[in-house]
Short mmCIF file of C-alpha atoms and ligand atoms in Angstrom, two decimals:
data_model
loop_
_atom_site.label_atom_id
_atom_site.label_comp_id
_atom_site.label_asym_id
_atom_site.label_seq_id
_atom_site.Cartn_x
_atom_site.Cartn_y
_atom_site.Cartn_z
CA MET A 295 118.81 99.71 76.45
CA LYS A 296 122.28 98.80 77.72
CA VAL A 297 122.95 95.58 79.59
CA VAL A 298 126.05 95.73 81.83
CA ALA A 299 127.56 93.11 84.13
CA THR A 300 130.21 95.02 86.08
CA LYS A 301 130.15 97.86 88.53
CA ALA A 302 132.92 99.66 86.55
CA GLU A 303 130.88 99.70 83.32
CA LEU A 304 127.82 100.79 85.25
CA LYS A 305 129.67 103.63 86.94
CA GLU A 306 131.11 104.90 83.64
CA LEU A 307 127.66 104.89 82.01
CA LEU A 308 125.85 106.47 84.94
CA ASP A 309 128.55 109.14 85.59
CA GLY A 310 127.96 110.26 81.97
CA PHE A 311 124.22 110.62 82.62
CA ARG A 312 124.82 112.40 85.99
CA ASN A 313 127.18 114.87 84.32
CA GLU A 314 124.31 115.77 81.95
CA GLY A 315 122.20 116.51 85.04
CA LYS A 316 119.91 113.50 84.54
CA SER A 317 118.00 111.95 87.40
CA ILE A 318 118.53 108.25 88.03
CA ALA A 319 116.16 105.59 89.29
CA LEU A 320 116.95 102.11 90.47
CA VAL A 321 114.51 99.17 90.44
CA PRO A 322 116.21 96.31 92.28
CA THR A 323 114.93 92.85 91.20
CA MET A 324 115.90 89.20 91.32
CA GLY A 325 114.67 88.71 87.76
CA ALA A 326 111.91 86.31 86.64
CA LEU A 327 110.10 89.56 85.90
CA HIS A 328 106.32 89.83 85.76
CA GLN A 329 103.80 92.63 85.37
CA GLY A 330 104.37 93.64 89.03
CA HIS A 331 107.96 94.42 88.20
CA ALA A 332 106.87 96.08 84.91
CA SER A 333 104.65 98.46 86.94
CA LEU A 334 107.64 99.56 89.09
CA VAL A 335 109.74 100.13 86.01
CA ARG A 336 106.98 102.10 84.21
CA ARG A 337 106.62 104.34 87.25
CA ALA A 338 110.40 104.78 87.54
CA VAL A 339 110.56 105.65 83.84
CA ALA A 340 107.79 108.19 84.17
CA GLU A 341 109.36 109.87 87.19
CA ASN A 342 113.12 109.88 86.25
CA ASP A 343 115.35 110.56 83.25
CA ILE A 344 117.21 107.27 83.51
CA THR A 345 115.99 103.95 84.92
CA VAL A 346 118.42 101.21 85.95
CA VAL A 347 116.96 97.77 86.70
CA SER A 348 119.21 95.34 88.54
CA VAL A 349 118.67 91.63 87.94
CA PHE A 350 120.54 89.62 90.53
CA VAL A 351 119.49 86.53 92.48
CA ASN A 352 121.11 87.44 95.83
CA PRO A 353 122.48 84.34 97.56
CA THR A 354 122.82 85.97 100.94
CA GLN A 355 119.11 86.53 101.47
CA PHE A 356 118.16 82.91 100.92
CA ASN A 357 118.07 80.93 104.17
CA ASP A 358 116.91 77.85 102.19
CA LYS A 359 119.54 76.59 99.71
CA ASN A 360 116.90 74.73 97.70
CA ASP A 361 114.92 77.87 97.28
CA LEU A 362 118.02 79.59 95.93
CA LYS A 363 118.77 76.69 93.57
CA ASN A 364 115.18 76.56 92.27
CA TYR A 365 114.69 80.35 91.92
CA PRO A 366 113.70 81.02 88.28
CA ARG A 367 116.47 82.66 86.21
CA THR A 368 115.16 84.09 82.94
CA LEU A 369 117.55 86.94 81.97
CA LYS A 370 116.74 86.88 78.25
CA ALA A 371 112.92 87.18 78.77
CA ASP A 372 113.62 89.73 81.50
CA CYS A 373 115.57 91.95 79.11
CA ALA A 374 112.78 91.70 76.48
CA LEU A 375 110.19 92.87 79.01
CA LEU A 376 112.50 95.63 80.23
CA GLU A 377 113.10 96.94 76.76
CA GLN A 378 109.34 97.06 76.18
CA VAL A 379 108.66 99.10 79.28
CA GLY A 380 111.41 101.58 78.61
CA ALA A 381 114.24 100.72 81.04
CA ASP A 382 117.54 102.35 80.01
CA VAL A 383 120.06 100.13 81.77
CA VAL A 384 119.98 96.57 83.02
CA PHE A 385 122.66 95.70 85.61
CA ALA A 386 122.99 91.90 85.68
CA PRO A 387 126.19 91.08 87.60
CA ALA A 388 127.58 87.66 88.53
CA VAL A 389 127.75 86.65 92.18
CA GLU A 390 131.56 87.26 92.24
CA GLU A 391 130.98 90.86 91.00
CA MET A 392 128.71 91.66 93.94
CA TYR A 393 130.51 89.53 96.46
CA PRO A 394 134.25 89.49 95.60
CA GLU A 395 134.69 88.61 99.23
CA GLU A 396 132.28 87.48 101.92
CA ASP A 397 130.09 90.28 103.14
CA THR A 398 130.40 90.07 106.96
CA ARG A 399 128.33 93.13 107.69
CA THR A 400 125.47 92.66 110.12
CA PHE A 401 122.58 94.99 110.37
CA SER A 402 119.98 95.52 113.00
CA PHE A 403 116.57 96.97 112.21
CA ALA A 404 114.99 96.11 115.48
CA PRO A 405 112.15 95.75 116.13
CA LEU A 406 111.16 95.73 112.43
CA ASP A 407 113.24 92.66 111.54
CA ALA A 408 112.36 90.57 114.59
CA VAL A 409 108.86 89.67 113.42
CA MET A 410 107.13 87.83 110.52
CA GLU A 411 109.64 87.20 107.69
CA GLY A 412 112.51 88.16 110.02
CA ALA A 413 111.42 85.51 112.52
CA CYS A 414 110.62 82.82 109.90
CA ARG A 415 113.66 83.42 107.65
CA PRO A 416 116.70 84.03 109.86
CA GLY A 417 119.30 86.19 108.08
CA HIS A 418 116.96 87.06 105.23
CA PHE A 419 116.76 90.76 105.88
CA ASN A 420 120.49 90.96 106.66
CA GLY A 421 121.09 89.59 103.13
CA VAL A 422 118.58 91.98 101.64
CA ALA A 423 120.30 94.98 103.37
CA GLN A 424 123.70 93.72 102.19
CA ILE A 425 122.71 93.58 98.55
CA VAL A 426 120.45 96.64 98.48
CA SER A 427 123.16 98.78 100.13
CA LYS A 428 125.73 97.47 97.61
CA LEU A 429 123.28 98.34 94.80
CA PHE A 430 122.78 101.78 96.26
CA TYR A 431 126.59 102.36 96.34
CA ALA A 432 126.99 101.04 92.77
CA VAL A 433 124.09 103.05 91.22
CA GLU A 434 123.79 106.09 93.58
CA PRO A 435 120.18 106.58 92.44
CA ASP A 436 117.98 109.58 93.27
CA ARG A 437 115.00 107.26 93.74
CA ALA A 438 114.56 103.50 94.29
CA TYR A 439 111.31 101.63 93.66
CA PHE A 440 110.07 98.62 95.70
CA GLY A 441 106.79 96.77 95.70
CA GLU A 442 104.40 96.82 98.66
CA LYS A 443 103.84 93.05 98.35
CA ASP A 444 107.08 92.72 100.33
CA PHE A 445 105.65 95.02 102.94
CA GLN A 446 108.17 94.26 105.66
CA GLN A 447 111.12 94.58 103.25
CA LEU A 448 109.90 98.03 102.20
CA ALA A 449 109.77 99.17 105.88
CA ILE A 450 113.26 97.73 106.50
CA ILE A 451 114.73 99.40 103.43
CA ARG A 452 113.32 102.71 104.59
CA GLU A 453 114.91 102.16 107.97
CA MET A 454 118.23 101.19 106.34
CA VAL A 455 118.22 104.40 104.33
CA ARG A 456 117.52 106.34 107.53
CA GLN A 457 120.30 104.57 109.48
CA MET A 458 122.90 104.77 106.70
CA GLU A 459 121.94 108.26 105.64
CA PHE A 460 121.53 107.43 102.00
CA ALA A 461 120.15 110.45 100.09
CA ILE A 462 117.72 108.26 98.12
CA GLU A 463 113.97 108.57 97.98
CA ILE A 464 112.28 105.22 98.53
CA VAL A 465 109.10 104.84 96.50
CA GLY A 466 106.66 102.09 97.54
CA CYS A 467 104.36 100.82 94.73
CA PRO A 468 101.01 98.97 95.10
CA ILE A 469 100.68 95.21 94.79
CA VAL A 470 99.86 94.11 91.25
CA ARG A 471 97.45 91.20 91.10
CA GLU A 472 96.55 88.62 88.42
CA ASN A 473 93.00 89.06 87.06
CA ASP A 474 91.74 86.47 89.54
CA GLY A 475 93.40 88.27 92.53
CA LEU A 476 96.56 86.30 93.14
CA ALA A 477 99.36 88.67 94.07
CA MET A 478 101.98 88.59 91.28
CA SER A 479 105.23 86.87 92.30
CA SER A 480 108.14 85.23 90.49
CA ARG A 481 107.42 82.15 92.57
CA ASN A 482 103.92 81.80 91.00
CA THR A 483 105.52 80.15 87.97
CA LEU A 484 106.67 77.31 90.26
CA LEU A 485 103.10 76.38 91.20
CA THR A 486 101.38 73.41 89.62
CA ALA A 487 97.93 74.09 88.08
CA ASP A 488 96.33 72.60 91.13
CA GLU A 489 98.45 74.63 93.52
CA ARG A 490 97.75 77.79 91.51
CA GLU A 491 93.96 77.17 91.97
CA ARG A 492 94.42 76.61 95.76
CA ALA A 493 96.59 79.73 96.02
CA LEU A 494 93.54 81.79 95.04
CA THR A 495 92.17 81.25 98.52
CA ILE A 496 94.80 83.69 99.79
CA SER A 497 93.65 86.82 98.05
CA ARG A 498 89.96 85.83 98.18
CA THR A 499 90.24 85.37 101.97
CA LEU A 500 92.16 88.64 102.47
CA PHE A 501 89.53 90.59 100.45
CA ALA A 502 86.61 88.85 102.22
CA SER A 503 88.25 89.73 105.54
CA LEU A 504 88.01 93.44 104.69
CA ASP A 505 84.26 93.16 104.73
CA PHE A 506 84.32 90.85 107.73
CA ALA A 507 86.47 93.36 109.69
CA LYS A 508 83.81 96.07 109.39
CA ASP A 509 81.56 94.40 111.97
CA ASN A 510 84.01 92.22 113.83
CA SER A 511 86.90 92.40 116.32
CA LEU A 512 90.51 92.17 115.21
CA ALA A 513 90.84 88.76 116.99
CA ASP A 514 87.85 87.43 115.12
CA THR A 515 89.11 88.81 111.84
CA LYS A 516 92.45 87.12 112.41
CA ALA A 517 90.71 83.89 113.23
CA PHE A 518 88.53 84.27 110.09
CA VAL A 519 91.62 84.42 107.85
CA GLU A 520 93.52 81.70 109.73
CA GLY A 521 90.48 79.39 109.61
CA ALA A 522 89.94 79.85 105.81
CA ILE A 523 93.58 79.07 105.09
CA ASN A 524 93.78 76.11 107.46
CA ASP A 525 90.55 74.67 105.93
CA THR A 526 92.10 74.66 102.44
CA PRO A 527 93.94 71.43 101.69
CA GLY A 528 97.46 72.02 100.35
CA LEU A 529 97.90 75.40 102.10
CA GLU A 530 100.05 75.48 105.22
CA LEU A 531 99.86 78.76 107.10
CA GLU A 532 103.12 80.10 108.52
CA TYR A 533 101.69 83.30 110.01
CA TYR A 534 98.89 85.77 109.69
CA GLN A 535 99.50 88.91 111.65
CA ILE A 536 97.64 92.20 111.78
CA VAL A 537 100.33 94.78 112.48
CA ASP A 538 100.84 98.53 112.73
CA GLY A 539 102.06 99.44 109.29
CA ASN A 540 104.88 101.59 110.64
CA THR A 541 106.27 99.58 113.57
CA LEU A 542 105.25 96.15 112.13
CA GLN A 543 104.33 95.10 115.68
CA GLU A 544 101.15 93.05 116.17
CA ILE A 545 98.12 95.00 117.38
CA SER A 546 95.29 93.40 119.31
CA GLN A 547 92.42 95.81 118.67
CA TRP A 548 91.42 97.99 115.74
CA GLY A 549 91.78 101.06 117.93
CA ASP A 550 95.50 100.27 118.54
CA SER A 551 96.62 101.80 115.23
CA ASP A 552 95.55 104.15 112.47
CA TYR A 553 97.49 102.01 110.01
CA ALA A 554 96.47 98.36 110.22
CA VAL A 555 97.87 95.84 107.77
CA GLY A 556 97.31 92.06 107.65
CA CYS A 557 100.44 90.16 106.50
CA ILE A 558 100.33 86.54 105.54
CA ALA A 559 102.95 83.91 104.66
CA LEU A 560 102.14 80.33 103.80
CA PHE A 561 103.26 77.26 101.86
CA CYS A 562 101.24 76.26 98.83
CA GLY A 563 102.73 72.81 98.32
CA LYS A 564 106.47 73.51 98.54
CA ILE A 565 106.21 77.08 97.36
CA ARG A 566 106.27 79.85 99.92
CA LEU A 567 103.97 82.81 99.13
CA ILE A 568 103.27 86.12 100.89
CA ASP A 569 100.57 88.72 100.55
CA ASN A 570 99.06 91.56 102.55
CA ILE A 571 95.98 93.70 102.85
CA VAL A 572 95.48 97.22 104.33
CA TYR A 573 92.49 97.38 106.71
CA LYS A 574 93.01 100.98 107.60
CA ASN A 575 95.38 103.74 106.64
CA LYS A 576 94.81 107.19 108.01
CA LYS A 577 98.40 108.41 107.62
O1 PAF B 946 112.39 92.06 96.46
C1 PAF B 946 113.35 91.50 95.88
O2 PAF B 946 113.22 91.03 94.78
C2 PAF B 946 114.73 91.37 96.53
O3 PAF B 946 114.60 91.16 97.90
C3 PAF B 946 115.57 92.59 96.26
C4 PAF B 946 115.06 93.85 96.86
C5 PAF B 946 115.81 92.76 94.73
C6 PAF B 946 117.01 92.37 96.88
O4 PAF B 946 117.60 91.23 96.36
#
Protein backbone atom coordinates (compact mmCIF):
# COMPACT_ATOMS: atom_id res chain seq x y z
CA MET A 1 0.00 0.00 0.00
CA LYS A 2 1.35 3.41 -1.00
CA VAL A 3 0.66 6.53 1.07
CA VAL A 4 0.91 9.78 -0.91
CA ALA A 5 0.31 13.37 0.11
CA THR A 6 0.40 15.33 -3.15
CA LYS A 7 -1.80 15.37 -6.24
CA ALA A 8 1.32 15.13 -8.44
CA GLU A 9 2.50 11.87 -6.79
CA LEU A 10 -1.03 10.51 -6.93
CA LYS A 11 -1.39 11.33 -10.63
CA GLU A 12 1.92 9.70 -11.52
CA LEU A 13 0.98 6.54 -9.64
CA LEU A 14 -2.55 6.33 -11.04
CA ASP A 15 -1.53 7.15 -14.62
CA GLY A 16 0.71 4.08 -14.44
CA PHE A 17 -2.22 1.87 -13.38
CA ARG A 18 -4.53 3.43 -15.99
CA ASN A 19 -1.97 2.77 -18.74
CA GLU A 20 -2.07 -0.89 -17.71
CA GLY A 21 -5.86 -0.80 -18.25
CA LYS A 22 -6.67 -1.12 -14.54
CA SER A 23 -9.97 0.11 -13.11
CA ILE A 24 -9.72 2.60 -10.25
CA ALA A 25 -12.02 3.07 -7.26
CA LEU A 26 -12.12 5.97 -4.85
CA VAL A 27 -13.37 5.78 -1.26
CA PRO A 28 -13.40 9.35 0.09
CA THR A 29 -13.13 9.56 3.90
CA MET A 30 -12.26 12.01 6.63
CA GLY A 31 -10.28 9.33 8.48
CA ALA A 32 -10.97 8.04 12.01
CA LEU A 33 -11.87 4.90 10.14
CA HIS A 34 -14.17 2.21 11.51
CA GLN A 35 -15.77 -0.97 10.20
CA GLY A 36 -18.28 1.09 8.18
CA HIS A 37 -15.39 2.51 6.14
CA ALA A 38 -13.77 -0.92 6.03
CA SER A 39 -16.90 -2.32 4.38
CA LEU A 40 -16.76 0.39 1.68
CA VAL A 41 -13.10 -0.38 1.03
CA ARG A 42 -13.69 -4.16 0.93
CA ARG A 43 -16.42 -3.66 -1.65
CA ALA A 44 -14.25 -1.29 -3.70
CA VAL A 45 -11.37 -3.79 -3.59
CA ALA A 46 -13.68 -6.60 -4.72
CA GLU A 47 -15.10 -4.59 -7.64
CA ASN A 48 -11.99 -2.78 -8.95
CA ASP A 49 -8.32 -3.38 -9.73
CA ILE A 50 -7.01 -0.46 -7.70
CA THR A 51 -8.61 1.15 -4.64
CA VAL A 52 -7.63 4.64 -3.54
CA VAL A 53 -8.79 5.83 -0.12
CA SER A 54 -8.57 9.54 0.59
CA VAL A 55 -8.13 10.62 4.20
CA PHE A 56 -8.76 14.33 4.55
CA VAL A 57 -10.66 16.30 7.18
CA ASN A 58 -12.21 18.86 4.87
CA PRO A 59 -12.43 22.27 6.57
CA THR A 60 -14.92 23.77 4.11
CA GLN A 61 -17.72 21.37 5.08
CA PHE A 62 -17.62 22.21 8.80
CA ASN A 63 -19.99 25.01 9.73
CA ASP A 64 -18.94 24.59 13.38
CA LYS A 65 -15.26 25.41 13.99
CA ASN A 66 -15.21 23.42 17.27
CA ASP A 67 -16.48 20.35 15.45
CA LEU A 68 -13.59 20.75 12.98
CA LYS A 69 -11.07 21.19 15.79
CA ASN A 70 -12.33 18.14 17.73
CA TYR A 71 -12.78 15.85 14.74
CA PRO A 72 -10.66 12.73 15.47
CA ARG A 73 -7.44 12.47 13.42
CA THR A 74 -5.86 9.00 13.50
CA LEU A 75 -3.86 8.57 10.26
CA LYS A 76 -1.52 5.88 11.61
CA ALA A 77 -4.37 3.63 12.80
CA ASP A 78 -6.30 4.42 9.59
CA CYS A 79 -3.38 3.20 7.44
CA ALA A 80 -3.11 -0.01 9.50
CA LEU A 81 -6.81 -0.75 8.91
CA LEU A 82 -6.57 0.14 5.21
CA GLU A 83 -3.60 -2.16 4.72
CA GLN A 84 -5.58 -4.99 6.34
CA VAL A 85 -8.60 -4.56 4.07
CA GLY A 86 -6.52 -4.38 0.89
CA ALA A 87 -6.47 -0.70 -0.12
CA ASP A 88 -3.76 0.02 -2.70
CA VAL A 89 -3.27 3.76 -2.26
CA VAL A 90 -3.94 6.18 0.60
CA PHE A 91 -4.16 9.83 -0.41
CA ALA A 92 -3.66 11.94 2.73
CA PRO A 93 -3.04 15.54 1.63
CA ALA A 94 -2.52 18.61 3.80
CA VAL A 95 -5.12 21.38 3.68
CA GLU A 96 -2.82 23.56 1.51
CA GLU A 97 -2.56 20.78 -1.05
CA MET A 98 -6.32 20.63 -1.57
CA TYR A 99 -6.92 24.35 -1.08
CA PRO A 100 -3.84 26.23 -2.37
CA GLU A 101 -6.27 29.12 -2.69
CA GLU A 102 -9.77 29.71 -1.37
CA ASP A 103 -12.38 27.66 -3.22
CA THR A 104 -15.05 30.22 -4.11
CA ARG A 105 -17.22 27.83 -6.11
CA THR A 106 -20.84 27.70 -5.08
CA PHE A 107 -23.06 24.80 -5.97
CA SER A 108 -26.81 24.47 -6.04
CA PHE A 109 -28.45 21.11 -5.65
CA ALA A 110 -31.94 22.48 -5.04
CA PRO A 111 -34.20 21.18 -3.72
CA LEU A 112 -32.01 18.35 -2.35
CA ASP A 113 -29.72 20.62 -0.32
CA ALA A 114 -32.44 22.88 1.11
CA VAL A 115 -33.70 20.36 3.68
CA MET A 116 -32.44 18.41 6.69
CA GLU A 117 -28.60 18.63 6.90
CA GLY A 118 -28.64 21.42 4.32
CA ALA A 119 -31.03 23.47 6.45
CA CYS A 120 -29.29 22.72 9.77
CA ARG A 121 -25.68 23.03 8.57
CA PRO A 122 -25.48 26.02 6.20
CA GLY A 123 -22.66 25.63 3.66
CA HIS A 124 -22.03 21.99 4.59
CA PHE A 125 -22.98 20.47 1.24
CA ASN A 126 -21.21 23.22 -0.67
CA GLY A 127 -18.03 22.20 1.15
CA VAL A 128 -18.70 18.51 0.49
CA ALA A 129 -19.18 19.24 -3.23
CA GLN A 130 -15.98 21.31 -3.29
CA ILE A 131 -13.82 18.56 -1.85
CA VAL A 132 -15.48 15.61 -3.56
CA SER A 133 -15.21 17.31 -6.97
CA LYS A 134 -11.52 18.09 -6.27
CA LEU A 135 -10.97 14.44 -5.32
CA PHE A 136 -12.77 13.31 -8.48
CA TYR A 137 -10.46 15.54 -10.58
CA ALA A 138 -7.37 14.30 -8.72
CA VAL A 139 -8.19 10.57 -8.86
CA GLU A 140 -10.43 10.29 -11.95
CA PRO A 141 -11.93 7.08 -10.58
CA ASP A 142 -14.20 4.71 -12.50
CA ARG A 143 -16.29 4.20 -9.35
CA ALA A 144 -16.64 6.02 -6.03
CA TYR A 145 -18.08 4.50 -2.85
CA PHE A 146 -20.18 6.31 -0.22
CA GLY A 147 -22.11 5.09 2.82
CA GLU A 148 -25.89 5.29 3.01
CA LYS A 149 -25.67 6.57 6.58
CA ASP A 150 -25.08 9.98 5.00
CA PHE A 151 -28.23 9.49 2.98
CA GLN A 152 -28.61 13.10 1.88
CA GLN A 153 -24.91 13.41 1.01
CA LEU A 154 -25.19 10.38 -1.27
CA ALA A 155 -28.18 11.92 -3.11
CA ILE A 156 -26.32 15.21 -3.48
CA ILE A 157 -23.17 13.55 -4.81
CA ARG A 158 -25.24 11.69 -7.39
CA GLU A 159 -26.76 15.03 -8.39
CA MET A 160 -23.31 16.68 -8.55
CA VAL A 161 -22.08 13.89 -10.83
CA ARG A 162 -25.11 14.44 -13.05
CA GLN A 163 -24.71 18.23 -13.16
CA MET A 164 -20.93 18.17 -13.72
CA GLU A 165 -21.04 15.21 -16.11
CA PHE A 166 -18.42 13.19 -14.26
CA ALA A 167 -18.10 9.74 -15.87
CA ILE A 168 -18.01 8.07 -12.46
CA GLU A 169 -20.32 5.38 -11.12
CA ILE A 170 -21.49 6.25 -7.61
CA VAL A 171 -21.95 3.18 -5.43
CA GLY A 172 -24.05 3.54 -2.27
CA CYS A 173 -23.27 1.02 0.49
CA PRO A 174 -25.54 -0.05 3.40
CA ILE A 175 -25.16 1.35 6.92
CA VAL A 176 -22.89 -0.74 9.12
CA ARG A 177 -24.06 -0.99 12.74
CA GLU A 178 -22.36 -1.94 16.00
CA ASN A 179 -23.64 -5.24 17.46
CA ASP A 180 -26.08 -3.30 19.61
CA GLY A 181 -27.46 -1.36 16.62
CA LEU A 182 -25.74 2.03 16.86
CA ALA A 183 -24.82 3.21 13.36
CA MET A 184 -21.05 3.32 13.04
CA SER A 185 -19.64 6.84 12.94
CA SER A 186 -16.25 8.41 13.55
CA ARG A 187 -18.02 10.65 16.05
CA ASN A 188 -19.03 7.66 18.25
CA THR A 189 -15.52 7.68 19.73
CA LEU A 190 -16.27 11.13 21.17
CA LEU A 191 -19.25 9.85 23.22
CA THR A 192 -18.84 9.22 26.95
CA ALA A 193 -19.91 5.75 28.19
CA ASP A 194 -23.17 7.25 29.42
CA GLU A 195 -23.85 9.05 26.13
CA ARG A 196 -23.00 5.90 24.19
CA GLU A 197 -25.74 4.08 26.18
CA ARG A 198 -28.28 6.84 25.52
CA ALA A 199 -27.38 6.91 21.83
CA LEU A 200 -28.75 3.36 21.55
CA THR A 201 -32.24 4.83 21.73
CA ILE A 202 -31.73 6.10 18.17
CA SER A 203 -31.42 2.77 16.35
CA ARG A 204 -33.79 1.01 18.77
CA THR A 205 -36.47 3.62 18.09
CA LEU A 206 -35.94 3.59 14.33
CA PHE A 207 -36.21 -0.22 14.22
CA ALA A 208 -39.27 -0.20 16.52
CA SER A 209 -40.86 2.38 14.21
CA LEU A 210 -40.64 -0.08 11.29
CA ASP A 211 -43.11 -2.34 13.11
CA PHE A 212 -45.17 0.60 14.33
CA ALA A 213 -45.47 1.95 10.78
CA LYS A 214 -47.16 -1.26 9.57
CA ASP A 215 -50.41 -0.35 11.37
CA ASN A 216 -50.12 3.39 11.77
CA SER A 217 -50.19 6.58 9.76
CA LEU A 218 -47.03 8.40 8.73
CA ALA A 219 -47.86 11.29 11.08
CA ASP A 220 -48.24 8.89 14.02
CA THR A 221 -45.00 7.10 13.10
CA LYS A 222 -43.16 10.41 13.02
CA ALA A 223 -44.66 11.31 16.40
CA PHE A 224 -43.65 7.87 17.76
CA VAL A 225 -39.99 8.47 16.87
CA GLU A 226 -39.96 12.11 18.01
CA GLY A 227 -41.62 11.16 21.30
CA ALA A 228 -39.11 8.38 22.08
CA ILE A 229 -36.15 10.67 21.40
CA ASN A 230 -37.62 13.61 23.32
CA ASP A 231 -38.34 11.32 26.29
CA THR A 232 -34.67 10.26 26.53
CA PRO A 233 -32.67 12.59 28.76
CA GLY A 234 -29.45 13.73 27.11
CA LEU A 235 -30.79 13.45 23.56
CA GLU A 236 -31.83 16.62 21.77
CA LEU A 237 -33.68 16.07 18.52
CA GLU A 238 -32.77 18.34 15.63
CA TYR A 239 -35.11 16.78 13.09
CA TYR A 240 -36.87 13.59 12.18
CA GLN A 241 -38.28 13.67 8.68
CA ILE A 242 -39.84 10.95 6.58
CA VAL A 243 -38.91 11.83 3.01
CA ASP A 244 -39.09 10.53 -0.51
CA GLY A 245 -35.74 8.80 -0.98
CA ASN A 246 -35.15 10.41 -4.37
CA THR A 247 -36.35 14.01 -3.93
CA LEU A 248 -35.61 14.15 -0.16
CA GLN A 249 -38.80 16.16 0.26
CA GLU A 250 -41.01 15.37 3.25
CA ILE A 251 -44.04 13.23 2.55
CA SER A 252 -47.19 13.33 4.64
CA GLN A 253 -48.77 9.94 3.89
CA TRP A 254 -47.33 6.50 3.15
CA GLY A 255 -49.07 6.56 -0.24
CA ASP A 256 -47.11 9.67 -1.30
CA SER A 257 -43.98 7.71 -2.24
CA ASP A 258 -42.73 4.24 -3.15
CA TYR A 259 -39.43 5.03 -1.47
CA ALA A 260 -39.95 6.30 2.08
CA VAL A 261 -36.94 6.96 4.29
CA GLY A 262 -36.86 8.32 7.84
CA CYS A 263 -33.85 10.57 8.48
CA ILE A 264 -32.85 11.70 11.95
CA ALA A 265 -30.30 14.14 13.36
CA LEU A 266 -29.81 14.82 17.04
CA PHE A 267 -27.36 15.85 19.68
CA CYS A 268 -26.24 13.28 22.18
CA GLY A 269 -24.62 15.57 24.73
CA LYS A 270 -22.43 17.75 22.52
CA ILE A 271 -22.02 15.15 19.77
CA ARG A 272 -24.19 15.38 16.68
CA LEU A 273 -25.32 12.03 15.28
CA ILE A 274 -27.37 11.05 12.23
CA ASP A 275 -29.06 7.83 11.18
CA ASN A 276 -31.82 6.70 8.85
CA ILE A 277 -34.20 3.86 8.16
CA VAL A 278 -35.94 2.73 4.98
CA TYR A 279 -39.69 2.12 5.48
CA LYS A 280 -40.39 1.24 1.89
CA ASN A 281 -38.33 0.90 -1.26
CA LYS A 282 -40.07 -0.33 -4.38
CA LYS A 283 -37.58 1.20 -6.83
O1 LIG B 1 -18.69 11.44 4.33
C1 LIG B 1 -17.58 11.95 4.57
O2 LIG B 1 -16.78 11.41 5.32
C2 LIG B 1 -17.21 13.28 3.93
O3 LIG B 1 -18.31 14.11 3.83
C3 LIG B 1 -16.52 13.13 2.57
C4 LIG B 1 -17.44 12.50 1.55
C5 LIG B 1 -15.26 12.26 2.73
C6 LIG B 1 -16.09 14.49 2.03
O4 LIG B 1 -15.21 15.12 2.90
